Each structure stands twice: as C-alpha cells, then as structure tokens.
Amino acid sequence: MKKSFLKIVGTVAVSVLVLSSCTSNADSPGLEYMPDMYRSPAIEAYVDYGEVRGRIDETKKTRLTAMAPPAFTIPFFGTDSTEVRLMMPYSRLANESFKASHGMYNDQLTREDHYTAAAADKNMLVLNAGNAEAILGKGKELFTAMCQHCHGEKGDGNGPMVTSGAYSGVPNYAERAALSDGQMFYSIYYGKGMMGAHRSLLNKKEIWTVIHYIRTLQSADYGKFNANGTAAVADTTKQN
Ligand code: HEC
C-alpha cells in the first residue's frame, strides 16, 4: 500500500515537472532553471542593442556604438605566422609633406624621408612556381577594381579617368621599372602626388599582391617560371 502510494506520487511529480517544461510557443525554451547559463549578457564590442538582461537603455539603442579600436591595435589574422607577419602594422611613417596633401593629421609625422628609406623593403609575399598564378590572378582582380580607372588596363597611365580628361599626371609603369617594391608599397599605402592613400581600401597582403601584378605590366615574363622552378624574370622581391 505504502509503496504503490509513493509510486503514484513519484509519477505525478515527474509528469508535472516534464509538462511544466513545455509551452505552446514553439520558440520558447520553456522553463529555464538557470537562465544565466543559457543566456549571458551579450557584451559585444561592436554591437550594443541597448539591452542587458531585460534592462533597456533607450539612449544606446539610438546611437552608433561601434568605436574605433585603440591606436596600434593589431587585428587578428589567424595563427599562420606567415600571414600574421604580412599583416603586422606598417612600420614606415608618413612624411611631413603628406599633412597638407593627403589630409593626415596625427603626431606620427616626422620630417624624415620615409619614402626614400622604403626602397629597402622587400615584397613580403614571395612568388614561387606554386603560388604565382593565384597571386597574380588576385592582383589582377584588385588592380582592375581599384587602380585601372587611373592607371589603365596595361598600366600605361591611360585609364578612363585620364582619357576622359578628368584627371592627369598618371605615370606609365614602364617608365618606373626601377622603382622598388618597397617604394611602391609606400606610395600605394600613403598616396603620392595626385594619387590618394589606399591604406584604408587594401590590406597589406593585398598591396603586396597588386605590386606583383604591376610587375607583370612592366615585364610580360614576370611571374613565369621555368620547368626547373627558377623565375623567368628575376623576382624583385629578392633583389632590393
Ligand atoms: C585617382 C587616380 C589613381 C588611382 C585610383 C590609383 N593611382 Fe596610382 N598613381 C596615380 C598618380 C597620379 C600617380 C603619380 C604620383 C606621383 O608620382 O606624383 C600614381 C603613381 C603610382 C605608382 C608609382 C608610385 C611611385 O612611388 O612613384 C604606383 C606603384 C601606383 N600608382 C600604384 C597604384 C595602385 C596599385 C593603385 C590601386 C590600388 C593605384 N595606383 C590607384 C593615380 C592613381
């Protein structure tokens, strides 16, 4: 008698517990015993919904909260050391003269000629027989999207911006064949003369990639490799 009574009480208790976890709303998680463990207050760096645990902050809901990260923050590019090295902050500073011409106003500017010093920098993305096709393909894609309208499809300085008469002073790459990769990088990164800075448009890997492509416009054999794996045209990355 006592045993069967306990059984009935037990069954009823379990059924109540099970049924109380169900609701008719399919989206509802049901009864949450420890809501903090299901849902942590979302503190997301770039997103602020103005709501933390049901407390609504109307002022936050109506303003942009994506703040610029602190200066010299290094973005996360994975754990591949080659990739990380490529993406480390550019160590060369903008020249003082860029203040007026390229709208750069920060206390990083010095009077030294960083452009001249940049000649010593090697292309960090080294071409080889295995990766050349992919890198040059990507370089062409970037060049077509970002540079061709000024520099022209063949790099002769006759892009539609120039032929339309809207713009001038774009050099023919062939005339700058002696220009080092490092200086190209500097000019693309900070801008030069009538060319604007591209550092907010292309990341460092993309700049080194497009430089390889510019070399193919200067020399048709650049990036081609002989059967034994040696470069048909000496790779400037190893020269300067
Ligand atoms: C708005 C037109 C314009 C665009 C877009 C443009 N350039 Fe230029 N570029 C110029 C001009 C003008 C010069 C000549 C600057 C000088 O020497 O005074 C130049 C010069 C260069 C040079 C030579 C720099 C040096 O140090 O002598 C390189 C390399 C170059 N551009 C690459 C690029 C690449 C790569 C892109 C695309 C990511 C690009 N440019 C986009 C107009 C442009």
PDB file of C-alpha atoms and ligand atoms in Angstrom:
ATOM      1  CA  MET A   1       0.000   0.000   0.000  1.00  0.00           C
ATOM      2  CA  LYS A   2       2.680   2.461   1.075  1.00  0.00           C
ATOM      3  CA  LYS A   3       4.933   1.534  -1.846  1.00  0.00           C
ATOM      4  CA  SER A   4       2.237   1.987  -4.520  1.00  0.00           C
ATOM      5  CA  PHE A   5       1.282   5.337  -2.951  1.00  0.00           C
ATOM      6  CA  LEU A   6       4.873   6.510  -3.273  1.00  0.00           C
ATOM      7  CA  LYS A   7       4.906   5.302  -6.876  1.00  0.00           C
ATOM      8  CA  ILE A   8       1.820   7.359  -7.695  1.00  0.00           C
ATOM      9  CA  VAL A   9       3.215  10.476  -6.006  1.00  0.00           C
ATOM     10  CA  GLY A  10       6.515   9.965  -7.822  1.00  0.00           C
ATOM     11  CA  THR A  11       4.843   9.547 -11.219  1.00  0.00           C
ATOM     12  CA  VAL A  12       2.673  12.631 -10.697  1.00  0.00           C
ATOM     13  CA  ALA A  13       5.685  14.697  -9.587  1.00  0.00           C
ATOM     14  CA  VAL A  14       7.740  13.675 -12.629  1.00  0.00           C
ATOM     15  CA  SER A  15       4.804  14.311 -15.015  1.00  0.00           C
ATOM     16  CA  VAL A  16       4.244  17.783 -13.542  1.00  0.00           C
ATOM     17  CA  LEU A  17       7.915  18.587 -13.956  1.00  0.00           C
ATOM     18  CA  VAL A  18       8.005  17.318 -17.534  1.00  0.00           C
ATOM     19  CA  LEU A  19       4.777  19.014 -18.567  1.00  0.00           C
ATOM     20  CA  SER A  20       5.695  22.294 -16.898  1.00  0.00           C
ATOM     21  CA  SER A  21       8.760  22.458 -19.156  1.00  0.00           C
ATOM     22  CA  CYS A  22       6.532  22.543 -22.241  1.00  0.00           C
ATOM     23  CA  THR A  23       4.750  25.590 -23.547  1.00  0.00           C
ATOM     24  CA  SER A  24       2.564  26.081 -26.580  1.00  0.00           C
ATOM     25  CA  ASN A  25       5.014  28.626 -28.037  1.00  0.00           C
ATOM     26  CA  ALA A  26       7.410  26.706 -30.247  1.00  0.00           C
ATOM     27  CA  ASP A  27      10.100  29.408 -29.925  1.00  0.00           C
ATOM     28  CA  SER A  28      10.054  29.424 -26.153  1.00  0.00           C
ATOM     29  CA  PRO A  29      12.794  27.464 -24.408  1.00  0.00           C
ATOM     30  CA  GLY A  30      10.257  26.524 -21.721  1.00  0.00           C
ATOM     31  CA  LEU A  31      11.010  26.872 -18.049  1.00  0.00           C
ATOM     32  CA  GLU A  32      14.622  27.918 -17.602  1.00  0.00           C
ATOM     33  CA  TYR A  33      16.087  26.818 -14.340  1.00  0.00           C
ATOM     34  CA  MET A  34      19.326  28.742 -14.749  1.00  0.00           C
ATOM     35  CA  PRO A  35      18.756  31.478 -17.343  1.00  0.00           C
ATOM     36  CA  ASP A  36      22.215  32.991 -16.750  1.00  0.00           C
ATOM     37  CA  MET A  37      23.778  29.879 -18.122  1.00  0.00           C
ATOM     38  CA  TYR A  38      21.601  29.823 -21.226  1.00  0.00           C
ATOM     39  CA  ARG A  39      21.997  33.472 -21.993  1.00  0.00           C
ATOM     40  CA  SER A  40      24.959  35.546 -20.956  1.00  0.00           C
ATOM     41  CA  PRO A  41      24.548  39.310 -21.241  1.00  0.00           C
ATOM     42  CA  ALA A  42      25.963  39.896 -24.712  1.00  0.00           C
ATOM     43  CA  ILE A  43      28.801  42.349 -24.364  1.00  0.00           C
ATOM     44  CA  GLU A  44      29.826  42.614 -27.986  1.00  0.00           C
ATOM     45  CA  ALA A  45      32.479  45.145 -28.903  1.00  0.00           C
ATOM     46  CA  TYR A  46      30.730  46.476 -31.967  1.00  0.00           C
ATOM     47  CA  VAL A  47      27.123  45.775 -31.174  1.00  0.00           C
ATOM     48  CA  ASP A  48      25.090  47.359 -28.461  1.00  0.00           C
ATOM     49  CA  TYR A  49      21.448  46.537 -28.557  1.00  0.00           C
ATOM     50  CA  GLY A  50      20.820  48.791 -25.590  1.00  0.00           C
ATOM     51  CA  GLU A  51      19.560  45.789 -23.693  1.00  0.00           C
ATOM     52  CA  VAL A  52      21.226  43.804 -20.963  1.00  0.00           C
ATOM     53  CA  ARG A  53      19.147  41.212 -19.133  1.00  0.00           C
ATOM     54  CA  GLY A  54      15.906  42.903 -19.943  1.00  0.00           C
ATOM     55  CA  ARG A  55      17.076  46.361 -18.913  1.00  0.00           C
ATOM     56  CA  ILE A  56      16.589  48.646 -21.885  1.00  0.00           C
ATOM     57  CA  ASP A  57      18.766  51.706 -22.385  1.00  0.00           C
ATOM     58  CA  GLU A  58      16.999  53.867 -24.964  1.00  0.00           C
ATOM     59  CA  THR A  59      19.945  56.250 -25.438  1.00  0.00           C
ATOM     60  CA  LYS A  60      22.175  53.385 -26.511  1.00  0.00           C
ATOM     61  CA  LYS A  61      19.552  51.978 -28.830  1.00  0.00           C
ATOM     62  CA  THR A  62      19.510  55.146 -30.875  1.00  0.00           C
ATOM     63  CA  ARG A  63      23.194  55.897 -31.310  1.00  0.00           C
ATOM     64  CA  LEU A  64      26.085  54.241 -33.102  1.00  0.00           C
ATOM     65  CA  THR A  65      28.347  52.473 -30.702  1.00  0.00           C
ATOM     66  CA  ALA A  66      30.989  50.998 -32.983  1.00  0.00           C
ATOM     67  CA  MET A  67      34.031  52.816 -31.693  1.00  0.00           C
ATOM     68  CA  ALA A  68      37.372  52.808 -33.467  1.00  0.00           C
ATOM     69  CA  PRO A  69      39.733  50.380 -31.760  1.00  0.00           C
ATOM     70  CA  PRO A  70      42.605  51.968 -29.796  1.00  0.00           C
ATOM     71  CA  ALA A  71      45.594  53.091 -31.847  1.00  0.00           C
ATOM     72  CA  PHE A  72      48.054  50.327 -32.777  1.00  0.00           C
ATOM     73  CA  THR A  73      45.517  47.577 -32.188  1.00  0.00           C
ATOM     74  CA  ILE A  74      46.638  44.586 -34.219  1.00  0.00           C
ATOM     75  CA  PRO A  75      43.729  42.798 -35.871  1.00  0.00           C
ATOM     76  CA  PHE A  76      43.566  39.032 -35.532  1.00  0.00           C
ATOM     77  CA  PHE A  77      44.563  37.300 -38.747  1.00  0.00           C
ATOM     78  CA  GLY A  78      44.681  33.744 -37.540  1.00  0.00           C
ATOM     79  CA  THR A  79      47.672  31.835 -36.289  1.00  0.00           C
ATOM     80  CA  ASP A  80      49.550  31.242 -39.526  1.00  0.00           C
ATOM     81  CA  SER A  81      52.824  33.042 -38.791  1.00  0.00           C
ATOM     82  CA  THR A  82      53.482  33.998 -42.429  1.00  0.00           C
ATOM     83  CA  GLU A  83      50.070  35.584 -42.696  1.00  0.00           C
ATOM     84  CA  VAL A  84      50.454  37.373 -39.358  1.00  0.00           C
ATOM     85  CA  ARG A  85      53.865  38.737 -40.371  1.00  0.00           C
ATOM     86  CA  LEU A  86      52.364  40.072 -43.589  1.00  0.00           C
ATOM     87  CA  MET A  87      49.629  41.856 -41.716  1.00  0.00           C
ATOM     88  CA  MET A  88      51.683  43.438 -38.926  1.00  0.00           C
ATOM     89  CA  PRO A  89      51.370  47.235 -38.784  1.00  0.00           C
ATOM     90  CA  TYR A  90      53.407  49.066 -41.412  1.00  0.00           C
ATOM     91  CA  SER A  91      56.441  50.465 -39.676  1.00  0.00           C
ATOM     92  CA  ARG A  92      57.149  53.368 -42.009  1.00  0.00           C
ATOM     93  CA  LEU A  93      55.643  56.708 -41.125  1.00  0.00           C
ATOM     94  CA  ALA A  94      54.059  59.193 -43.474  1.00  0.00           C
ATOM     95  CA  ASN A  95      56.237  62.098 -44.478  1.00  0.00           C
ATOM     96  CA  GLU A  96      55.531  65.530 -43.061  1.00  0.00           C
ATOM     97  CA  SER A  97      54.588  66.805 -46.502  1.00  0.00           C
ATOM     98  CA  PHE A  98      51.597  64.444 -46.535  1.00  0.00           C
ATOM     99  CA  LYS A  99      49.898  66.583 -43.914  1.00  0.00           C
ATOM    100  CA  ALA A 100      48.691  69.114 -46.430  1.00  0.00           C
ATOM    101  CA  SER A 101      48.372  66.920 -49.500  1.00  0.00           C
ATOM    102  CA  HIS A 102      46.795  63.807 -48.047  1.00  0.00           C
ATOM    103  CA  GLY A 103      44.915  65.129 -45.061  1.00  0.00           C
ATOM    104  CA  MET A 104      46.924  63.254 -42.467  1.00  0.00           C
ATOM    105  CA  TYR A 105      46.855  64.893 -39.106  1.00  0.00           C
ATOM    106  CA  ASN A 106      48.499  62.832 -36.485  1.00  0.00           C
ATOM    107  CA  ASP A 107      51.572  63.234 -34.386  1.00  0.00           C
ATOM    108  CA  GLN A 108      53.235  60.299 -36.109  1.00  0.00           C
ATOM    109  CA  LEU A 109      54.527  62.517 -38.887  1.00  0.00           C
ATOM    110  CA  THR A 110      58.180  63.382 -38.957  1.00  0.00           C
ATOM    111  CA  ARG A 111      60.317  65.270 -41.410  1.00  0.00           C
ATOM    112  CA  GLU A 112      62.493  62.338 -42.364  1.00  0.00           C
ATOM    113  CA  ASP A 113      62.159  60.932 -45.833  1.00  0.00           C
ATOM    114  CA  HIS A 114      60.499  57.620 -45.154  1.00  0.00           C
ATOM    115  CA  TYR A 115      59.770  57.164 -48.845  1.00  0.00           C
ATOM    116  CA  THR A 116      63.486  57.004 -49.635  1.00  0.00           C
ATOM    117  CA  ALA A 117      64.040  54.569 -46.784  1.00  0.00           C
ATOM    118  CA  ALA A 118      61.199  52.360 -48.039  1.00  0.00           C
ATOM    119  CA  ALA A 119      63.380  51.370 -51.018  1.00  0.00           C
ATOM    120  CA  ALA A 120      64.987  48.817 -48.721  1.00  0.00           C
ATOM    121  CA  ASP A 121      61.725  46.939 -48.089  1.00  0.00           C
ATOM    122  CA  LYS A 122      61.240  43.647 -49.856  1.00  0.00           C
ATOM    123  CA  ASN A 123      57.913  42.341 -51.086  1.00  0.00           C
ATOM    124  CA  MET A 124      56.828  40.181 -48.171  1.00  0.00           C
ATOM    125  CA  LEU A 125      54.746  37.991 -50.421  1.00  0.00           C
ATOM    126  CA  VAL A 126      57.305  35.867 -52.246  1.00  0.00           C
ATOM    127  CA  LEU A 127      56.299  34.394 -55.605  1.00  0.00           C
ATOM    128  CA  ASN A 128      57.171  30.840 -56.487  1.00  0.00           C
ATOM    129  CA  ALA A 129      56.137  28.400 -59.190  1.00  0.00           C
ATOM    130  CA  GLY A 130      53.369  27.087 -56.966  1.00  0.00           C
ATOM    131  CA  ASN A 131      51.671  30.280 -55.872  1.00  0.00           C
ATOM    132  CA  ALA A 132      52.376  32.690 -58.765  1.00  0.00           C
ATOM    133  CA  GLU A 133      49.210  32.015 -60.718  1.00  0.00           C
ATOM    134  CA  ALA A 134      46.918  32.525 -57.741  1.00  0.00           C
ATOM    135  CA  ILE A 135      48.708  35.676 -56.544  1.00  0.00           C
ATOM    136  CA  LEU A 136      48.829  37.275 -59.982  1.00  0.00           C
ATOM    137  CA  GLY A 137      45.176  36.381 -60.575  1.00  0.00           C
ATOM    138  CA  LYS A 138      44.208  38.081 -57.324  1.00  0.00           C
ATOM    139  CA  GLY A 139      46.487  41.015 -58.182  1.00  0.00           C
ATOM    140  CA  LYS A 140      44.736  41.486 -61.495  1.00  0.00           C
ATOM    141  CA  GLU A 141      41.362  41.426 -59.792  1.00  0.00           C
ATOM    142  CA  LEU A 142      42.455  44.102 -57.301  1.00  0.00           C
ATOM    143  CA  PHE A 143      44.106  46.210 -59.987  1.00  0.00           C
ATOM    144  CA  THR A 144      41.018  46.084 -62.196  1.00  0.00           C
ATOM    145  CA  ALA A 145      38.776  47.157 -59.349  1.00  0.00           C
ATOM    146  CA  MET A 146      40.941  49.769 -57.642  1.00  0.00           C
ATOM    147  CA  CYS A 147      43.613  51.122 -59.963  1.00  0.00           C
ATOM    148  CA  GLN A 148      42.771  50.559 -63.605  1.00  0.00           C
ATOM    149  CA  HIS A 149      40.481  53.574 -63.961  1.00  0.00           C
ATOM    150  CA  CYS A 150      43.523  55.802 -63.497  1.00  0.00           C
ATOM    151  CA  HIS A 151      46.470  53.620 -64.429  1.00  0.00           C
ATOM    152  CA  GLY A 152      44.896  51.927 -67.462  1.00  0.00           C
ATOM    153  CA  GLU A 153      44.500  48.253 -68.252  1.00  0.00           C
ATOM    154  CA  LYS A 154      48.074  47.985 -69.486  1.00  0.00           C
ATOM    155  CA  GLY A 155      49.465  50.227 -66.770  1.00  0.00           C
ATOM    156  CA  ASP A 156      50.356  52.900 -69.306  1.00  0.00           C
ATOM    157  CA  GLY A 157      48.652  55.677 -67.379  1.00  0.00           C
ATOM    158  CA  ASN A 158      45.735  55.953 -69.780  1.00  0.00           C
ATOM    159  CA  GLY A 159      42.785  54.777 -67.728  1.00  0.00           C
ATOM    160  CA  PRO A 160      39.291  56.136 -68.424  1.00  0.00           C
ATOM    161  CA  MET A 161      39.771  58.824 -65.752  1.00  0.00           C
ATOM    162  CA  VAL A 162      42.684  60.164 -67.781  1.00  0.00           C
ATOM    163  CA  THR A 163      41.301  59.719 -71.300  1.00  0.00           C
ATOM    164  CA  SER A 164      38.068  61.450 -70.267  1.00  0.00           C
ATOM    165  CA  GLY A 165      40.177  64.487 -69.423  1.00  0.00           C
ATOM    166  CA  ALA A 166      39.087  64.470 -65.782  1.00  0.00           C
ATOM    167  CA  TYR A 167      42.500  63.653 -64.433  1.00  0.00           C
ATOM    168  CA  SER A 168      46.138  63.734 -65.443  1.00  0.00           C
ATOM    169  CA  GLY A 169      49.637  63.058 -64.255  1.00  0.00           C
ATOM    170  CA  VAL A 170      49.306  59.267 -64.081  1.00  0.00           C
ATOM    171  CA  PRO A 171      52.657  57.709 -64.959  1.00  0.00           C
ATOM    172  CA  ASN A 172      53.280  54.803 -67.327  1.00  0.00           C
ATOM    173  CA  TYR A 173      54.526  51.959 -65.100  1.00  0.00           C
ATOM    174  CA  ALA A 174      57.059  51.057 -67.780  1.00  0.00           C
ATOM    175  CA  GLU A 175      58.821  54.309 -67.017  1.00  0.00           C
ATOM    176  CA  ARG A 176      59.099  53.405 -63.359  1.00  0.00           C
ATOM    177  CA  ALA A 177      60.555  49.926 -63.817  1.00  0.00           C
ATOM    178  CA  ALA A 178      63.422  50.820 -61.497  1.00  0.00           C
ATOM    179  CA  LEU A 179      61.030  51.684 -58.690  1.00  0.00           C
ATOM    180  CA  SER A 180      61.468  49.278 -55.795  1.00  0.00           C
ATOM    181  CA  ASP A 181      58.620  47.208 -54.388  1.00  0.00           C
ATOM    182  CA  GLY A 182      59.092  48.933 -51.042  1.00  0.00           C
ATOM    183  CA  GLN A 183      58.557  52.381 -52.530  1.00  0.00           C
ATOM    184  CA  MET A 184      55.545  51.185 -54.488  1.00  0.00           C
ATOM    185  CA  PHE A 185      54.124  49.889 -51.249  1.00  0.00           C
ATOM    186  CA  TYR A 186      54.764  53.222 -49.554  1.00  0.00           C
ATOM    187  CA  SER A 187      53.095  55.187 -52.362  1.00  0.00           C
ATOM    188  CA  ILE A 188      50.060  52.909 -52.508  1.00  0.00           C
ATOM    189  CA  TYR A 189      49.756  52.893 -48.719  1.00  0.00           C
ATOM    190  CA  TYR A 190      50.125  56.634 -48.112  1.00  0.00           C
ATOM    191  CA  GLY A 191      49.402  58.002 -51.579  1.00  0.00           C
ATOM    192  CA  LYS A 192      51.753  60.080 -53.679  1.00  0.00           C
ATOM    193  CA  GLY A 193      51.254  63.349 -55.533  1.00  0.00           C
ATOM    194  CA  MET A 194      47.820  63.167 -57.133  1.00  0.00           C
ATOM    195  CA  MET A 195      47.238  59.578 -56.011  1.00  0.00           C
ATOM    196  CA  GLY A 196      45.286  59.170 -52.799  1.00  0.00           C
ATOM    197  CA  ALA A 197      46.206  56.864 -49.941  1.00  0.00           C
ATOM    198  CA  HIS A 198      44.899  53.322 -50.332  1.00  0.00           C
ATOM    199  CA  ARG A 199      45.660  52.020 -46.872  1.00  0.00           C
ATOM    200  CA  SER A 200      42.035  52.015 -45.814  1.00  0.00           C
ATOM    201  CA  LEU A 201      40.983  50.245 -49.015  1.00  0.00           C
ATOM    202  CA  LEU A 202      43.528  47.466 -49.331  1.00  0.00           C
ATOM    203  CA  ASN A 203      45.194  45.480 -46.592  1.00  0.00           C
ATOM    204  CA  LYS A 204      48.930  44.890 -46.622  1.00  0.00           C
ATOM    205  CA  LYS A 205      48.735  41.499 -48.252  1.00  0.00           C
ATOM    206  CA  GLU A 206      46.563  42.960 -50.993  1.00  0.00           C
ATOM    207  CA  ILE A 207      49.028  45.788 -51.600  1.00  0.00           C
ATOM    208  CA  TRP A 208      51.948  43.364 -51.949  1.00  0.00           C
ATOM    209  CA  THR A 209      49.736  41.252 -54.237  1.00  0.00           C
ATOM    210  CA  VAL A 210      48.862  44.134 -56.545  1.00  0.00           C
ATOM    211  CA  ILE A 211      52.543  45.126 -56.700  1.00  0.00           C
ATOM    212  CA  HIS A 212      53.338  41.695 -58.150  1.00  0.00           C
ATOM    213  CA  TYR A 213      50.666  42.322 -60.763  1.00  0.00           C
ATOM    214  CA  ILE A 214      52.133  45.754 -61.631  1.00  0.00           C
ATOM    215  CA  ARG A 215      55.439  43.960 -62.302  1.00  0.00           C
ATOM    216  CA  THR A 216      53.703  41.819 -64.949  1.00  0.00           C
ATOM    217  CA  LEU A 217      52.587  45.022 -66.667  1.00  0.00           C
ATOM    218  CA  GLN A 218      56.185  46.199 -66.683  1.00  0.00           C
ATOM    219  CA  SER A 219      57.589  42.915 -67.907  1.00  0.00           C
ATOM    220  CA  ALA A 220      55.477  40.258 -69.641  1.00  0.00           C
ATOM    221  CA  ASP A 221      57.590  37.405 -68.300  1.00  0.00           C
ATOM    222  CA  TYR A 222      57.350  38.425 -64.663  1.00  0.00           C
ATOM    223  CA  GLY A 223      55.843  35.699 -62.519  1.00  0.00           C
ATOM    224  CA  LYS A 224      56.571  32.989 -65.088  1.00  0.00           C
ATOM    225  CA  PHE A 225      58.715  30.095 -64.002  1.00  0.00           C
ATOM    226  CA  ASN A 226      60.943  27.734 -65.955  1.00  0.00           C
ATOM    227  CA  ALA A 227      60.449  23.974 -65.741  1.00  0.00           C
ATOM    228  CA  ASN A 228      63.099  23.732 -63.038  1.00  0.00           C
ATOM    229  CA  GLY A 229      61.262  26.264 -60.869  1.00  0.00           C
ATOM    230  CA  THR A 230      63.537  29.254 -61.419  1.00  0.00           C
ATOM    231  CA  ALA A 231      61.939  32.576 -62.239  1.00  0.00           C
ATOM    232  CA  ALA A 232      61.933  33.614 -65.900  1.00  0.00           C
ATOM    233  CA  VAL A 233      62.449  37.206 -64.733  1.00  0.00           C
ATOM    234  CA  ALA A 234      64.396  37.793 -61.561  1.00  0.00           C
ATOM    235  CA  ASP A 235      61.974  38.395 -58.728  1.00  0.00           C
ATOM    236  CA  THR A 236      62.398  41.957 -57.474  1.00  0.00           C
ATOM    237  CA  THR A 237      61.411  40.738 -54.049  1.00  0.00           C
ATOM    238  CA  LYS A 238      64.829  39.170 -53.766  1.00  0.00           C
ATOM    239  CA  GLN A 239      66.730  41.990 -55.375  1.00  0.00           C
ATOM    240  CA  ASN A 240      66.139  45.067 -53.339  1.00  0.00           C
TER     241      ASN A 240
HETATM  242  C1  HEC B   1      42.888  58.605 -58.828  1.00  0.00           C
HETATM  243  C2  HEC B   1      43.806  58.017 -59.728  1.00  0.00           C
HETATM  244  C3  HEC B   1      44.690  56.912 -59.209  1.00  0.00           C
HETATM  245  C4  HEC B   1      44.291  55.736 -58.652  1.00  0.00           C
HETATM  246  C5  HEC B   1      42.888  55.243 -58.366  1.00  0.00           C
HETATM  247  C6  HEC B   1      45.486  54.997 -58.407  1.00  0.00           C
HETATM  248  N1  HEC B   1      46.591  55.716 -58.761  1.00  0.00           N
HETATM  249 FE1  HEC B   1      48.487  55.109 -58.613  1.00  0.00          FE
HETATM  250  N2  HEC B   1      49.124  56.907 -59.260  1.00  0.00           N
HETATM  251  C7  HEC B   1      48.309  57.954 -59.641  1.00  0.00           C
HETATM  252  C8  HEC B   1      49.132  59.113 -59.933  1.00  0.00           C
HETATM  253  C9  HEC B   1      48.637  60.454 -60.393  1.00  0.00           C
HETATM  254  C10 HEC B   1      50.469  58.729 -59.713  1.00  0.00           C
HETATM  255  C11 HEC B   1      51.736  59.581 -59.832  1.00  0.00           C
HETATM  256  C12 HEC B   1      52.153  60.052 -58.457  1.00  0.00           C
HETATM  257  C13 HEC B   1      53.436  60.851 -58.480  1.00  0.00           C
HETATM  258  O1  HEC B   1      54.492  60.269 -58.773  1.00  0.00           O
HETATM  259  O2  HEC B   1      53.351  62.038 -58.200  1.00  0.00           O
HETATM  260  C14 HEC B   1      50.420  57.339 -59.298  1.00  0.00           C
HETATM  261  C15 HEC B   1      51.549  56.589 -59.006  1.00  0.00           C
HETATM  262  C16 HEC B   1      51.539  55.253 -58.708  1.00  0.00           C
HETATM  263  C17 HEC B   1      52.715  54.457 -58.511  1.00  0.00           C
HETATM  264  C18 HEC B   1      54.145  54.922 -58.571  1.00  0.00           C
HETATM  265  C19 HEC B   1      54.487  55.418 -57.188  1.00  0.00           C
HETATM  266  C20 HEC B   1      55.877  55.943 -57.016  1.00  0.00           C
HETATM  267  O3  HEC B   1      56.392  55.798 -55.903  1.00  0.00           O
HETATM  268  O4  HEC B   1      56.446  56.506 -57.954  1.00  0.00           O
HETATM  269  C21 HEC B   1      52.293  53.195 -58.219  1.00  0.00           C
HETATM  270  C22 HEC B   1      53.139  51.987 -57.921  1.00  0.00           C
HETATM  271  C23 HEC B   1      50.854  53.218 -58.237  1.00  0.00           C
HETATM  272  N3  HEC B   1      50.420  54.484 -58.542  1.00  0.00           N
HETATM  273  C24 HEC B   1      50.062  52.129 -57.994  1.00  0.00           C
HETATM  274  C25 HEC B   1      48.685  52.204 -57.835  1.00  0.00           C
HETATM  275  C26 HEC B   1      47.873  51.100 -57.421  1.00  0.00           C
HETATM  276  C27 HEC B   1      48.365  49.713 -57.125  1.00  0.00           C
HETATM  277  C28 HEC B   1      46.590  51.553 -57.384  1.00  0.00           C
HETATM  278  C29 HEC B   1      45.348  50.791 -56.996  1.00  0.00           C
HETATM  279  C30 HEC B   1      45.381  50.163 -55.729  1.00  0.00           C
HETATM  280  C31 HEC B   1      46.615  52.944 -57.778  1.00  0.00           C
HETATM  281  N4  HEC B   1      47.904  53.308 -58.033  1.00  0.00           N
HETATM  282  C32 HEC B   1      45.497  53.727 -57.858  1.00  0.00           C
HETATM  283  C33 HEC B   1      46.936  57.923 -59.740  1.00  0.00           C
HETATM  284  C34 HEC B   1      46.138  56.907 -59.254  1.00  0.00           C
END
